[in-house]
């Protein structure tokens, strides 16, 4: 699994159960701020919203009590996964 594929899998937790395909460019704007093009973000519901909320709560605990506790200093809600996988 590539890092991009893994990030894509986690989008459903942050979006209330709706997975979206990651893209690198959100919008292209001219020098005067006019939007020239935007990226469409189509989502697909892959789990119930309450399931995603529970999973997000569990993932946020690693940033509260676990090895990523320093992430609390960022000033916005965070969630993450620690450990290794094979």
mmCIF file of C-alpha atoms in Angstrom:
data_model
loop_
_atom_site.group_PDB
_atom_site.id
_atom_site.type_symbol
_atom_site.label_atom_id
_atom_site.label_comp_id
_atom_site.label_asym_id
_atom_site.label_seq_id
_atom_site.Cartn_x
_atom_site.Cartn_y
_atom_site.Cartn_z
ATOM 1 C CA UNK A 1 0.000 0.000 0.000
ATOM 2 C CA UNK A 2 1.403 3.389 -0.941
ATOM 3 C CA UNK A 3 1.281 6.330 1.485
ATOM 4 C CA UNK A 4 -1.288 8.014 -0.787
ATOM 5 C CA UNK A 5 -3.535 4.930 -0.744
ATOM 6 C CA UNK A 6 -3.303 4.774 3.051
ATOM 7 C CA UNK A 7 -4.164 8.463 3.341
ATOM 8 C CA UNK A 8 -7.134 7.886 1.037
ATOM 9 C CA UNK A 9 -8.399 5.105 3.291
ATOM 10 C CA UNK A 10 -8.368 7.420 6.311
ATOM 11 C CA UNK A 11 -10.420 10.161 4.598
ATOM 12 C CA UNK A 12 -13.656 8.388 5.506
ATOM 13 C CA UNK A 13 -12.994 8.848 9.216
ATOM 14 C CA UNK A 14 -12.434 12.591 8.884
ATOM 15 C CA UNK A 15 -15.425 13.045 6.564
ATOM 16 C CA UNK A 16 -18.116 11.369 8.621
ATOM 17 C CA UNK A 17 -18.020 8.077 6.736
ATOM 18 C CA UNK A 18 -17.562 9.484 3.226
ATOM 19 C CA UNK A 19 -14.337 8.494 1.460
ATOM 20 C CA UNK A 20 -12.835 10.877 -1.075
ATOM 21 C CA UNK A 21 -10.034 10.411 -3.536
ATOM 22 C CA UNK A 22 -7.073 12.601 -2.559
ATOM 23 C CA UNK A 23 -5.828 15.214 -4.976
ATOM 24 C CA UNK A 24 -2.920 17.593 -4.705
ATOM 25 C CA UNK A 25 -4.406 20.734 -6.217
ATOM 26 C CA UNK A 26 -7.581 22.208 -4.785
ATOM 27 C CA UNK A 27 -7.851 25.243 -7.068
ATOM 28 C CA UNK A 28 -5.958 27.314 -9.601
ATOM 29 C CA UNK A 29 -6.292 31.061 -9.213
ATOM 30 C CA UNK A 30 -5.050 33.996 -11.247
ATOM 31 C CA UNK A 31 -2.815 36.686 -9.770
ATOM 32 C CA UNK A 32 -5.884 38.802 -9.049
ATOM 33 C CA UNK A 33 -7.534 35.944 -7.126
ATOM 34 C CA UNK A 34 -10.003 34.804 -9.787
ATOM 35 C CA UNK A 35 -10.625 31.057 -9.630
ATOM 36 C CA UNK A 36 -9.688 29.516 -12.972
ATOM 37 C CA UNK A 37 -10.268 25.840 -12.129
ATOM 38 C CA UNK A 38 -11.187 23.705 -9.141
ATOM 39 C CA UNK A 39 -10.773 20.041 -8.365
ATOM 40 C CA UNK A 40 -13.962 18.104 -7.908
ATOM 41 C CA UNK A 41 -14.076 16.070 -4.764
ATOM 42 C CA UNK A 42 -16.547 13.259 -5.215
ATOM 43 C CA UNK A 43 -17.216 11.193 -2.172
ATOM 44 C CA UNK A 44 -18.680 7.790 -1.576
ATOM 45 C CA UNK A 45 -20.288 6.733 1.683
ATOM 46 C CA UNK A 46 -18.365 3.731 2.953
ATOM 47 C CA UNK A 47 -19.550 3.614 6.569
ATOM 48 C CA UNK A 48 -22.145 5.135 8.839
ATOM 49 C CA UNK A 49 -21.356 8.530 10.300
ATOM 50 C CA UNK A 50 -21.513 7.300 13.885
ATOM 51 C CA UNK A 51 -19.009 4.546 13.075
ATOM 52 C CA UNK A 52 -16.620 7.113 11.599
ATOM 53 C CA UNK A 53 -17.048 9.323 14.680
ATOM 54 C CA UNK A 54 -16.183 6.451 17.012
ATOM 55 C CA UNK A 55 -13.137 5.569 14.961
ATOM 56 C CA UNK A 56 -11.992 9.190 14.920
ATOM 57 C CA UNK A 57 -12.373 9.326 18.696
ATOM 58 C CA UNK A 58 -10.194 6.227 19.065
ATOM 59 C CA UNK A 59 -7.591 7.634 16.669
ATOM 60 C CA UNK A 60 -7.537 10.941 18.555
ATOM 61 C CA UNK A 61 -6.621 9.178 21.804
ATOM 62 C CA UNK A 62 -3.117 8.466 20.505
ATOM 63 C CA UNK A 63 -2.619 12.221 20.310
ATOM 64 C CA UNK A 64 -4.024 12.712 23.780
ATOM 65 C CA UNK A 65 -2.468 9.872 25.755
ATOM 66 C CA UNK A 66 -0.047 8.113 23.427
ATOM 67 C CA UNK A 67 3.201 8.607 21.623
ATOM 68 C CA UNK A 68 1.898 11.538 19.560
ATOM 69 C CA UNK A 69 0.842 13.624 22.567
ATOM 70 C CA UNK A 70 2.942 16.549 21.345
ATOM 71 C CA UNK A 71 0.462 16.959 18.479
ATOM 72 C CA UNK A 72 -1.878 18.649 20.977
ATOM 73 C CA UNK A 73 0.277 21.759 20.651
ATOM 74 C CA UNK A 74 -0.845 22.249 17.049
ATOM 75 C CA UNK A 75 -3.989 24.001 18.266
ATOM 76 C CA UNK A 76 -6.541 22.020 16.253
ATOM 77 C CA UNK A 77 -8.077 18.542 16.571
ATOM 78 C CA UNK A 78 -5.816 15.724 15.458
ATOM 79 C CA UNK A 79 -6.030 11.962 15.167
ATOM 80 C CA UNK A 80 -3.464 9.405 14.191
ATOM 81 C CA UNK A 81 -2.222 5.862 14.260
ATOM 82 C CA UNK A 82 0.907 4.655 15.984
ATOM 83 C CA UNK A 83 2.740 1.412 15.742
ATOM 84 C CA UNK A 84 3.869 -0.567 12.792
ATOM 85 C CA UNK A 85 2.175 -2.682 10.201
ATOM 86 C CA UNK A 86 3.447 -5.329 7.845
#
